[in-house]
Coordinates of C-alpha atoms in Angstrom, one line a residue:
M1450 CA -15.4 22.9 -28.4
M1451 CA -13.1 24.1 -25.6
A1452 CA -15.9 26.2 -24.1
K1453 CA -18.1 23.2 -23.9
Q1454 CA -15.4 21.0 -22.3
E1455 CA -14.7 23.8 -19.8
V1456 CA -18.4 24.1 -18.9
S1457 CA -18.7 20.3 -18.6
A1458 CA -15.6 20.3 -16.2
T1459 CA -17.1 23.0 -14.2
K1460 CA -20.4 21.2 -13.9
R1461 CA -18.7 18.0 -12.8
L1462 CA -16.6 19.8 -10.3
R1463 CA -19.6 21.4 -8.9
Q1464 CA -21.2 18.0 -8.6
I1465 CA -18.2 16.4 -6.9
V1466 CA -18.1 19.3 -4.3
N1467 CA -21.9 19.0 -3.8
V1468 CA -21.7 15.2 -3.2
I1469 CA -18.7 15.5 -1.0
S1470 CA -20.3 18.3 1.1
K1471 CA -23.6 16.6 1.3
N1472 CA -22.2 13.4 2.7
H1473 CA -19.5 15.0 4.9
F1474 CA -17.1 13.0 2.9
L1475 CA -13.9 14.5 4.0
A1476 CA -14.8 14.6 7.8
N1477 CA -15.9 10.9 7.8
F1478 CA -13.1 9.7 5.6
Y1479 CA -10.4 11.6 7.7
H1480 CA -11.6 10.1 10.9
Q1481 CA -12.8 6.7 9.4
T1482 CA -16.5 7.0 10.5
N1483 CA -19.7 6.1 8.7
P1484 CA -18.4 3.9 5.9
E1485 CA -21.8 3.5 4.5
V1486 CA -22.1 7.1 3.8
I1487 CA -18.8 7.1 1.9
V1488 CA -20.0 4.1 -0.2
A1489 CA -23.2 6.0 -1.1
A1490 CA -21.2 8.9 -2.2
L1491 CA -19.0 7.0 -4.4
E1492 CA -21.8 5.2 -6.1
E1493 CA -23.4 8.6 -6.8
L1494 CA -20.2 10.0 -8.2
G1495 CA -20.1 7.2 -10.9
P1496 CA -17.7 4.7 -12.4
T1497 CA -14.3 6.4 -11.7
F1498 CA -15.1 6.8 -8.1
I1499 CA -16.5 3.3 -7.7
K1500 CA -13.3 1.9 -9.1
L1501 CA -11.3 4.3 -6.7
G1502 CA -13.4 2.8 -3.9
Q1503 CA -12.7 -0.8 -5.1
L1504 CA -9.0 0.0 -5.2
L1505 CA -9.2 1.6 -1.7
S1506 CA -10.6 -1.7 -0.4
T1507 CA -7.4 -3.4 -1.3
R1508 CA -5.4 -1.1 1.0
P1509 CA -5.5 -2.0 4.6
D1510 CA -2.8 0.3 5.3
L1511 CA -4.8 3.3 4.4
V1512 CA -8.3 2.5 5.6
S1513 CA -9.9 0.7 8.5
P1514 CA -11.2 -2.8 8.4
S1515 CA -14.7 -1.4 8.6
Y1516 CA -14.2 0.7 5.6
I1517 CA -12.6 -2.2 3.7
S1518 CA -15.8 -4.4 4.4
A1519 CA -18.1 -1.5 3.2
L1520 CA -16.0 -0.7 0.1
E1521 CA -16.0 -4.4 -1.0
T1522 CA -19.8 -4.1 -1.6
L1523 CA -19.3 -1.5 -4.2
Q1524 CA -20.7 -2.9 -7.5
D1525 CA -20.0 -1.6 -11.0
Q1526 CA -23.2 -0.5 -12.8
V1527 CA -21.8 0.0 -16.3
Q1528 CA -24.0 -0.3 -19.5
E1529 CA -22.5 -2.9 -22.0
D1530 CA -21.0 -1.4 -25.1
D1531 CA -22.6 -2.7 -28.4
F1532 CA -20.5 -4.7 -30.8
D1533 CA -20.0 -1.7 -33.3
T1534 CA -18.3 0.3 -30.5
V1535 CA -16.2 -2.7 -29.3
K1536 CA -15.1 -3.4 -33.0
T1537 CA -14.1 0.2 -33.5
T1538 CA -12.1 0.4 -30.2
I1539 CA -10.2 -3.0 -31.1
E1540 CA -9.4 -1.8 -34.7
E1541 CA -8.3 1.7 -33.7
S1542 CA -6.2 0.5 -30.9
T1543 CA -4.5 -2.4 -32.6
G1544 CA -4.2 -1.1 -36.1
Q1545 CA -5.7 -4.3 -37.3
T1546 CA -9.2 -5.4 -38.4
L1547 CA -11.1 -7.7 -36.2
A1548 CA -11.0 -10.4 -39.0
E1549 CA -7.2 -10.1 -39.2
L1550 CA -7.0 -10.7 -35.4
F1551 CA -9.4 -13.4 -34.7
A1552 CA -10.9 -16.4 -36.4
D1553 CA -14.2 -15.7 -34.6
F1554 CA -15.3 -13.3 -32.0
E1555 CA -18.5 -13.5 -29.7
K1556 CA -20.4 -10.2 -30.0
H1557 CA -22.0 -10.4 -26.6
P1558 CA -19.7 -10.0 -23.5
F1559 CA -19.7 -12.5 -20.7
A1560 CA -18.4 -10.0 -18.1
S1561 CA -18.3 -6.2 -17.8
A1562 CA -16.9 -3.7 -15.3
S1563 CA -16.2 0.0 -15.0
I1564 CA -13.0 -0.2 -17.1
G1565 CA -13.9 -2.6 -19.8
Q1566 CA -15.8 -5.8 -20.8
C1567 CA -14.7 -9.3 -21.7
H1568 CA -15.4 -11.3 -24.9
R1569 CA -14.6 -14.8 -25.9
A1570 CA -12.8 -15.4 -29.3
H1571 CA -10.4 -17.8 -31.0
L1572 CA -7.1 -17.1 -32.8
Y1573 CA -6.4 -18.6 -36.1
D1574 CA -4.3 -21.4 -34.6
G1575 CA -7.4 -22.6 -32.6
T1576 CA -6.4 -21.0 -29.2
E1577 CA -9.5 -20.0 -27.2
V1578 CA -8.7 -16.5 -25.8
V1579 CA -10.4 -13.9 -23.7
V1580 CA -10.5 -10.3 -25.2
K1581 CA -10.8 -7.5 -22.6
V1582 CA -11.9 -4.2 -24.4
Q1583 CA -11.8 -0.9 -22.7
H1584 CA -14.9 1.3 -22.6
P1585 CA -14.7 4.3 -24.9
A1586 CA -13.3 7.6 -23.4
V1587 CA -12.5 5.8 -19.9
R1588 CA -9.0 7.3 -20.0
Q1589 CA -10.3 10.8 -20.5
L1590 CA -13.0 10.3 -17.8
V1591 CA -10.5 9.0 -15.3
E1592 CA -8.1 11.9 -15.8
V1593 CA -10.8 14.5 -15.6
D1594 CA -12.4 12.9 -12.5
L1595 CA -9.0 12.5 -10.7
A1596 CA -8.0 16.1 -11.5
L1597 CA -11.5 17.4 -10.4
F1598 CA -11.4 15.3 -7.2
T1599 CA -8.0 16.7 -6.3
R1600 CA -9.3 20.2 -6.7
A1601 CA -12.4 19.4 -4.7
V1602 CA -10.1 18.1 -1.8
R1603 CA -8.2 21.4 -1.9
L1604 CA -11.4 23.3 -1.9
L1605 CA -12.7 21.4 1.1
K1606 CA -9.5 20.9 3.1
Y1607 CA -10.5 23.1 6.0
V1608 CA -11.5 20.4 8.5
P1609 CA -10.1 19.7 11.8
E1610 CA -6.7 17.9 11.8
G1611 CA -5.7 14.8 13.7
S1612 CA -7.0 12.6 11.0
V1613 CA -6.4 8.8 10.8
V1614 CA -5.4 8.9 7.1
D1615 CA -3.6 11.3 4.9
L1616 CA -6.2 12.1 2.2
P1617 CA -3.9 13.8 -0.3
Q1618 CA -1.6 10.9 -0.1
V1619 CA -4.7 8.5 -0.6
V1620 CA -5.7 10.3 -3.6
E1621 CA -2.3 10.4 -5.2
Q1622 CA -1.6 6.7 -4.6
L1623 CA -5.1 5.6 -5.9
G1624 CA -4.6 7.8 -8.8
Q1625 CA -1.4 6.0 -9.7
S1626 CA -3.0 2.7 -9.4
L1627 CA -6.0 3.6 -11.5
R1628 CA -3.9 5.0 -14.3
S1629 CA -1.9 1.7 -14.3
E1630 CA -5.0 -0.3 -14.5
I1631 CA -6.4 1.5 -17.4
D1632 CA -3.2 0.8 -19.4
F1633 CA -3.7 -2.9 -20.7
T1634 CA -0.1 -2.8 -22.0
I1635 CA 1.1 -3.0 -18.3
E1636 CA -1.3 -5.8 -17.5
A1637 CA -0.3 -7.8 -20.6
Q1638 CA 3.3 -7.7 -19.6
A1639 CA 2.5 -8.6 -16.0
T1640 CA 0.4 -11.5 -17.2
Q1641 CA 3.2 -12.9 -19.4
R1642 CA 5.7 -12.5 -16.7
F1643 CA 3.6 -14.4 -14.2
Y1644 CA 2.8 -17.0 -16.8
E1645 CA 6.5 -17.7 -17.4
L1646 CA 7.3 -17.8 -13.6
N1647 CA 4.4 -19.8 -12.3
N1648 CA 2.7 -21.8 -15.0
G1649 CA 3.5 -25.5 -14.4
R1650 CA 5.0 -24.8 -11.1
G1651 CA 3.5 -27.7 -9.1
I1652 CA -0.3 -27.6 -9.4
F1653 CA -0.3 -24.0 -10.6
L1654 CA -1.4 -22.6 -14.0
A1655 CA -1.6 -19.2 -15.4
P1656 CA -2.9 -17.8 -18.7
K1657 CA -0.5 -16.8 -21.4
A1658 CA -0.8 -13.1 -22.7
F1659 CA -0.7 -12.5 -26.4
V1660 CA 1.2 -9.2 -26.4
D1661 CA 1.2 -8.8 -30.2
Q1662 CA -2.6 -8.8 -30.3
S1663 CA -2.9 -6.5 -27.2
S1664 CA -2.6 -2.7 -26.9
S1665 CA -3.3 0.0 -24.3
R1666 CA -7.1 -0.5 -24.6
V1667 CA -7.2 -4.2 -25.6
L1668 CA -5.9 -7.2 -23.7
V1669 CA -5.8 -10.7 -25.2
T1670 CA -5.1 -13.6 -22.9
Q1671 CA -5.5 -17.3 -22.9
Y1672 CA -8.9 -18.7 -21.9
M1673 CA -8.6 -20.8 -18.7
P1674 CA -11.2 -23.3 -17.7
G1675 CA -12.2 -24.1 -14.1
D1676 CA -14.5 -22.6 -11.3
S1677 CA -13.7 -20.3 -8.6
I1678 CA -12.4 -21.8 -5.4
K1679 CA -15.4 -20.2 -3.6
G1680 CA -17.1 -23.5 -4.4
L1681 CA -14.5 -25.1 -2.1
L1682 CA -15.4 -22.8 0.7
A1683 CA -19.2 -23.6 0.7
D1684 CA -20.6 -26.4 2.7
P1685 CA -21.4 -28.7 1.0
P1686 CA -18.9 -27.7 -1.8
T1687 CA -20.5 -26.7 -5.1
L1688 CA -17.4 -28.0 -7.2
A1689 CA -16.9 -31.5 -8.4
L1690 CA -14.1 -33.1 -6.3
P1691 CA -11.6 -35.5 -7.8
D1692 CA -12.3 -39.2 -7.2
G1693 CA -10.8 -40.6 -4.1
L1694 CA -10.2 -37.4 -2.3
S1695 CA -12.2 -36.0 0.6
L1696 CA -13.2 -32.6 1.0
T1697 CA -10.8 -32.1 3.9
D1698 CA -8.0 -33.4 2.0
V1699 CA -8.6 -31.1 -1.1
R1700 CA -9.0 -28.1 1.2
K1701 CA -5.8 -28.8 3.1
G1702 CA -3.8 -29.5 -0.1
V1703 CA -5.1 -26.2 -1.8
A1704 CA -4.4 -24.1 1.3
R1705 CA -0.9 -25.4 1.7
S1706 CA -0.2 -25.0 -2.0
L1707 CA -1.4 -21.5 -2.0
V1708 CA 0.8 -20.4 0.8
E1709 CA 3.9 -22.1 -0.4
N1710 CA 3.6 -20.7 -3.9
F1711 CA 2.8 -17.2 -2.7
I1712 CA 5.9 -17.2 -0.5
Q1713 CA 8.0 -18.4 -3.5
E1714 CA 6.6 -15.5 -5.4
V1715 CA 7.7 -13.1 -2.7
F1716 CA 11.1 -14.5 -1.8
Y1717 CA 12.4 -16.0 -5.0
D1718 CA 10.4 -14.4 -7.8
R1719 CA 10.1 -11.1 -6.1
F1720 CA 6.9 -10.6 -8.2
F1721 CA 3.6 -11.6 -6.7
H1722 CA -0.1 -11.5 -7.3
A1723 CA -1.4 -8.7 -5.2
D1724 CA -5.1 -9.5 -5.2
P1725 CA -5.3 -13.3 -4.5
H1726 CA -8.9 -13.4 -3.5
P1727 CA -11.1 -16.5 -4.4
G1728 CA -12.6 -14.9 -7.4
N1729 CA -9.1 -14.8 -9.0
L1730 CA -8.4 -18.3 -8.2
F1731 CA -10.0 -21.3 -10.2
F1732 CA -10.0 -24.9 -9.2
L1733 CA -9.6 -27.4 -12.1
P1734 CA -9.8 -31.3 -11.7
V1735 CA -7.5 -33.2 -14.0
P1736 CA -6.7 -36.8 -14.5
A1737 CA -4.3 -38.4 -12.0
G1738 CA -0.7 -39.5 -12.7
S1739 CA 1.1 -36.2 -13.3
I1740 CA 4.4 -35.7 -11.7
Q1741 CA 6.6 -32.8 -10.7
T1742 CA 10.3 -32.7 -11.1
T1743 CA 12.3 -30.5 -8.8
T1744 CA 16.1 -30.1 -8.4
Q1745 CA 17.1 -31.2 -5.0
F1746 CA 21.0 -31.1 -5.3
Q1747 CA 23.3 -29.6 -8.0
K1748 CA 27.2 -29.6 -7.7
Q1749 CA 29.9 -28.5 -10.1
F1750 CA 33.0 -30.6 -10.4
G1751 CA 35.2 -28.8 -13.0
D1752 CA 33.4 -29.4 -16.3
L1753 CA 31.0 -32.0 -14.9
T1754 CA 27.7 -31.0 -13.2
L1755 CA 26.0 -33.4 -10.9
T1756 CA 22.3 -32.9 -10.6
I1757 CA 19.9 -34.9 -8.5
N1758 CA 16.2 -34.5 -9.2
N1759 CA 13.3 -35.3 -7.1
Q1760 CA 10.0 -36.4 -8.8
T1761 CA 6.9 -36.2 -6.7
P1762 CA 3.3 -37.0 -7.8
L1763 CA 0.9 -34.3 -8.1
P1764 CA -2.7 -34.4 -6.9
P1765 CA -5.6 -34.7 -9.6
Y1766 CA -6.5 -31.0 -9.7
R1767 CA -4.8 -27.7 -10.5
L1768 CA -5.1 -24.1 -9.3
V1769 CA -5.4 -21.4 -11.9
Y1770 CA -4.6 -17.7 -11.3
L1771 CA -6.5 -14.9 -13.1
D1772 CA -6.6 -11.2 -13.3
F1773 CA -3.2 -9.6 -13.2
G1774 CA -4.1 -5.9 -13.1
M1775 CA -2.7 -5.6 -9.6
M1776 CA 0.8 -7.0 -9.2
G1777 CA 3.7 -6.3 -6.7
T1778 CA 7.3 -6.2 -7.3
L1779 CA 10.0 -6.3 -4.4
P1780 CA 13.6 -5.1 -4.7
A1781 CA 16.1 -7.5 -3.3
S1782 CA 16.7 -5.2 -0.3
L1783 CA 13.1 -5.1 0.6
A1784 CA 12.6 -9.0 0.3
Q1785 CA 15.6 -9.2 2.7
G1786 CA 13.9 -6.6 5.0
I1787 CA 10.6 -8.6 5.0
A1788 CA 12.6 -11.9 5.9
Q1789 CA 14.2 -10.0 8.8
V1790 CA 10.7 -8.8 10.0
I1791 CA 9.4 -12.4 9.9
L1792 CA 12.6 -13.8 11.7
A1793 CA 12.3 -11.0 14.2
I1794 CA 8.7 -11.9 14.9
T1795 CA 9.8 -15.4 15.5
T1796 CA 12.1 -14.2 18.3
K1797 CA 9.3 -12.2 19.8
D1798 CA 11.8 -9.4 20.5
S1799 CA 10.0 -6.1 20.0
Y1800 CA 13.2 -4.2 19.6
Q1801 CA 14.4 -6.4 16.7
I1802 CA 10.9 -6.1 15.2
S1803 CA 11.0 -2.3 15.4
Q1804 CA 14.4 -2.2 13.8
A1805 CA 13.3 -4.5 11.0
I1806 CA 10.1 -2.2 10.5
L1807 CA 12.4 0.7 10.4
R1808 CA 14.3 -0.9 7.4
I1809 CA 11.2 -1.1 5.3
C1810 CA 10.0 2.5 5.9
N1811 CA 10.7 5.8 4.3
Q1812 CA 11.3 8.7 6.9
T1813 CA 8.9 11.7 6.3
G1814 CA 10.4 13.7 9.2
P1815 CA 12.4 13.5 12.3
V1816 CA 12.1 10.1 13.8
D1817 CA 12.5 9.4 17.6
E1818 CA 13.6 5.7 17.5
Q1819 CA 13.3 5.3 21.3
S1820 CA 9.8 6.6 21.3
F1821 CA 8.8 4.4 18.4
N1822 CA 10.3 1.3 20.0
H1823 CA 8.4 2.0 23.1
Q1824 CA 5.1 2.6 21.3
L1825 CA 5.5 -0.4 19.1
A1826 CA 6.5 -2.7 22.0
S1827 CA 3.2 -1.7 23.8
F1828 CA 1.2 -2.4 20.7
L1829 CA 2.7 -5.7 20.1
R1830 CA 2.7 -7.0 23.6
P1831 CA -0.7 -8.7 23.5
Y1832 CA -0.1 -10.0 20.0
L1833 CA 3.3 -11.6 20.9
N1834 CA 1.8 -13.1 24.2
T1835 CA -1.3 -14.7 22.7
G1836 CA -0.4 -15.4 19.1
L1837 CA -1.1 -13.6 15.8
K1838 CA -3.7 -16.1 14.8
D1839 CA -6.1 -14.8 17.3
Y1840 CA -6.3 -11.2 15.9
N1841 CA -7.7 -9.5 12.9
F1842 CA -4.8 -9.2 10.5
S1843 CA -6.3 -6.2 8.6
Q1844 CA -6.9 -4.4 11.9
M1845 CA -3.3 -5.0 12.8
I1846 CA -1.9 -3.7 9.6
F1847 CA -4.0 -0.6 9.8
E1848 CA -2.9 0.1 13.3
V1849 CA 0.9 -0.5 12.8
T1850 CA 0.9 1.7 9.7
S1851 CA -1.1 4.4 11.6
L1852 CA 1.5 4.1 14.4
C1853 CA 4.4 4.5 11.8
R1854 CA 2.7 7.5 10.3
R1855 CA 2.4 9.2 13.7
N1856 CA 6.2 8.7 14.0
H1857 CA 7.0 10.2 10.6
L1858 CA 7.5 6.9 9.0
Q1859 CA 5.8 5.7 5.8
V1860 CA 5.7 1.9 4.9
K1861 CA 7.0 1.6 1.4
P1862 CA 4.2 1.1 -1.2
E1863 CA 5.6 -2.3 -2.2
V1864 CA 5.5 -3.5 1.3
T1865 CA 1.9 -2.4 1.8
M1866 CA 0.7 -4.1 -1.3
L1867 CA 2.5 -7.3 0.0
L1868 CA 0.8 -7.0 3.3
R1869 CA -2.6 -6.5 1.7
A1870 CA -2.0 -9.7 -0.4
F1871 CA -0.8 -11.5 2.6
G1872 CA -4.0 -10.6 4.5
T1873 CA -6.3 -11.4 1.5
L1874 CA -4.6 -14.8 1.2
E1875 CA -4.8 -15.5 4.9
G1876 CA -8.4 -15.0 4.9
T1877 CA -9.0 -17.5 2.1
V1878 CA -6.5 -20.1 3.6
A1879 CA -8.0 -19.8 7.1
K1880 CA -11.4 -20.8 5.6
L1881 CA -10.0 -23.7 3.7
D1882 CA -7.8 -25.0 6.6
P1883 CA -8.1 -23.2 10.0
S1884 CA -5.2 -25.2 11.4
I1885 CA -2.6 -23.9 9.0
S1886 CA -0.4 -20.7 9.8
L1887 CA 1.1 -18.6 7.2
M1888 CA 3.8 -17.5 9.7
D1889 CA 4.8 -21.0 10.3
I1890 CA 5.2 -21.8 6.6
A1891 CA 6.8 -18.4 5.9
R1892 CA 9.5 -18.9 8.6
P1893 CA 11.5 -21.6 7.0
F1894 CA 11.3 -19.8 3.7
A1895 CA 12.5 -16.6 5.3
K1896 CA 15.4 -18.4 7.0
Q1897 CA 16.4 -20.1 3.8
Y1898 CA 16.3 -16.7 1.8
F1899 CA 18.4 -15.1 4.6
K1900 CA 21.0 -17.9 4.4
E1901 CA 21.3 -17.8 0.6
H1902 CA 21.7 -13.9 0.6
F1903 CA 23.9 -14.0 3.6
N1904 CA 27.7 -14.2 2.7
P1905 CA 29.5 -16.0 5.6
K1906 CA 33.0 -15.0 4.2
H1907 CA 32.3 -11.4 4.2
F1908 CA 30.6 -11.6 7.6
T1909 CA 33.6 -13.4 9.1
E1910 CA 36.1 -11.0 7.5
G1911 CA 34.2 -8.0 8.9
Q1912 CA 33.8 -9.5 12.4
A1913 CA 37.5 -10.4 12.5
L1914 CA 38.4 -6.7 11.4
K1915 CA 36.0 -5.3 14.2
L1916 CA 37.5 -7.7 16.8
L1917 CA 41.1 -6.5 15.8
R1918 CA 40.1 -2.9 16.1
A1919 CA 38.2 -3.4 19.3
A1920 CA 41.4 -5.2 20.8
G1921 CA 43.6 -2.3 19.8
A1922 CA 41.2 0.3 21.1
T1923 CA 40.8 -1.5 24.4
T1924 CA 44.2 -0.8 25.8
S1925 CA 43.9 2.9 25.1
I1926 CA 40.5 3.4 26.9
P1927 CA 41.8 4.2 30.4
I1928 CA 44.2 6.8 29.0
R1929 CA 41.6 8.4 26.9
M1930 CA 39.1 8.3 29.8
A1931 CA 41.6 10.1 32.2
T1932 CA 42.5 12.7 29.5
F1933 CA 38.9 13.4 28.8
L1934 CA 38.1 13.8 32.6
E1935 CA 41.1 16.1 33.0
Q1936 CA 40.0 18.4 30.0
L1937 CA 36.4 18.5 31.2
T1938 CA 37.7 19.7 34.7
N1939 CA 39.8 22.4 33.1
G1940 CA 36.9 23.5 30.8
E1941 CA 38.6 22.4 27.6
Q1942 CA 35.8 19.9 26.9
R1943 CA 32.2 20.2 26.9
L1944 CA 29.5 17.5 27.8
N1945 CA 26.3 17.9 25.7
L1946 CA 23.0 16.4 27.1
H1947 CA 20.0 15.9 24.9
Y1948 CA 16.7 16.0 26.5
Q1949 CA 14.0 13.8 24.8
G1950 CA 11.5 15.9 23.1
Q1951 CA 13.5 19.1 23.7
D1952 CA 12.9 20.5 20.3
R1953 CA 9.2 20.7 21.0
V1954 CA 9.9 22.1 24.4
L1955 CA 12.2 24.9 23.0
A1956 CA 9.7 25.6 20.2
K1957 CA 6.9 26.2 22.7
L1958 CA 9.3 28.2 25.0
E1959 CA 10.2 30.3 22.0
T1960 CA 6.5 30.9 21.2
L1961 CA 5.8 31.9 24.9
L1962 CA 8.7 34.3 25.0
N1963 CA 7.7 35.9 21.6
R1964 CA 4.1 36.3 23.0
L1965 CA 5.6 37.9 26.3
L1966 CA 7.6 40.3 24.3
T1967 CA 4.7 41.3 22.3
V1968 CA 2.6 41.9 25.3
I1969 CA 5.4 44.0 27.0
V1970 CA 5.8 46.2 23.6
L1971 CA 2.0 46.6 23.4
A1972 CA 1.8 47.6 27.1
A1973 CA 4.5 50.2 26.6
I1974 CA 2.7 51.5 23.5
I1975 CA -0.6 51.9 25.5
L1976 CA 1.3 53.6 28.4
A1977 CA 3.1 56.0 26.1
S1978 CA -0.2 56.7 24.0
S1979 CA -2.0 57.5 27.3
I1980 CA 0.6 60.0 28.3
L1981 CA 0.5 61.7 24.9
V1982 CA -3.3 61.8 24.9
V1983 CA -3.5 63.3 28.4
G1984 CA -0.5 65.8 27.8
G1985 CA -1.5 66.7 24.2
T1986 CA -4.9 68.2 25.0
T1987 CA -3.5 71.7 23.8
H1988 CA -1.2 70.2 21.1
P1989 CA -3.4 68.5 18.3
L1990 CA -0.4 66.8 16.7
I1991 CA 0.7 65.1 20.0
Y1992 CA -2.8 64.1 20.7
K1993 CA -3.2 62.4 17.2
L1994 CA 0.0 60.6 17.8
G1995 CA -1.3 59.2 21.1
V1996 CA -4.6 58.1 19.4
S1997 CA -2.6 56.4 16.6
G1998 CA -0.8 54.4 19.3
Y1999 CA -4.1 53.3 20.6
L2000 CA -5.1 52.2 17.2
L2001 CA -1.9 50.3 16.7
A2002 CA -2.3 48.4 19.9
I2003 CA -6.0 47.5 19.2
I2004 CA -5.1 46.2 15.7
S2005 CA -2.2 44.2 17.1
L2006 CA -4.4 42.7 19.9
L2007 CA -7.0 41.7 17.2
G2008 CA -4.3 40.1 15.2
L2009 CA -3.1 38.1 18.2
V2010 CA -6.7 36.9 18.9
I2011 CA -7.5 36.0 15.5
A2012 CA -4.1 34.0 15.1
N2013 CA -4.7 32.3 18.4
T2014 CA -8.3 31.3 17.4
W2015 CA -7.0 29.8 14.0
R2016 CA -4.5 27.8 15.8
R2017 CA -7.1 26.4 18.2
F2018 CA -9.5 25.6 15.3
H2019 CA -6.7 23.5 13.6
R2020 CA -6.0 21.7 16.9

């Protein structure tokens, strides 16, 4: 059995390497060229790689906008599993029979993708549910393909450097995303958490997850009616509009609600839907007359709590979120960092923007902040002068993250997921209401969040302490300055000057000196060998010693030539 598996893995690895080589996959992907060739290669490699491509299309921080557009065209071509296979998967995974779990179960799926297929069913309390059942052996196939793809990348890694993306990093991040997506337990928990936070918040609805009936290979969620808001984007719309509302009113109301709810997800829940494309958003007309109650003011007076609520009428429609396989979570510190970035963009101060970006990045090497500030300022100048709305948001994200990577900065994964979700939502909102600006709506939320998490008392105390220390230090500055100058004159103090980029200069100088020293040594060996050969014609031992010196010099020269050629090849 093991031998067969090993042969199968070997054949699969050979297939992966052949497809990658034939389509010049690494060279194209490294330099973000010929996206249609990459799409063809992924489709040829099968379901796992198609899913990887679809995940990659959600990462504007890793690939260029042209790649995102091409990868979004990838389609799953997966044969549906028969009912007996589905039944076996459910019963083996949950430990219960199909009859124990559901009052009825539709045998034919209404949707199928590379990971699983969806069936309608009813629980015994009458609740209509959607049952997502994973295809057999998907987990094993994913693990094998990921391991083999990683090996193939190592085998074909000898390509010119200077890439736009870090391919090993891309493979690692996509592997983590794919492993999370094939564990339906994670999606069930995310679905239930989103339901608790967002269901009934204004006009938004979300399906409930039935965790007890779900497992790592089976996901059971509440069935939600409605139609994709793609119908609102069509002209004329293909959705039935509520009575008394024009298309413009509905589009503007939906656009503003989507933005406000998303910002609440980010700054207050710190748990957001990372893939809010139109296919995951349903529009549902409802009878008019519903109201929303919100707390406008709350004050504690001893044991008495004064609460003032505000009741506002809701429009006669609802928005339904679906598909919670890709969710984002923000720590409090990152949420505050995002707020600082938004506020810095408001001021149009490139230095403040760069400092805010540094707070949401991990350092992967030495960072020259002055150089980074200068590069970012040059990049942002046209955006800040003409406005962000006139530029491609995905292109801007890709260029900013590439700039960070060149400066040994890696945007934290949670932030890249947020940026991707922000860009996806912006594209939908722009089609619904071109006049709306996500930044204009996000700005007051960011200010409010910053105020709520900013403690004036601690700030005042800290500033007072700094002021006191500064006042005490001011009187001693002239004395310290005079002492320092006197010690510097006497040679008791040293003044260290740091030249920008001096580490690179010193490294090149060291390399140059080493080569010069090697040339001098080789010249000495050749000269000494020549003397020994000429003077050793009558002494065989001395003659052989001279010839050995020649051979040593030739071997050393060949080594230098090969090393220099190798370095030039990599450059």
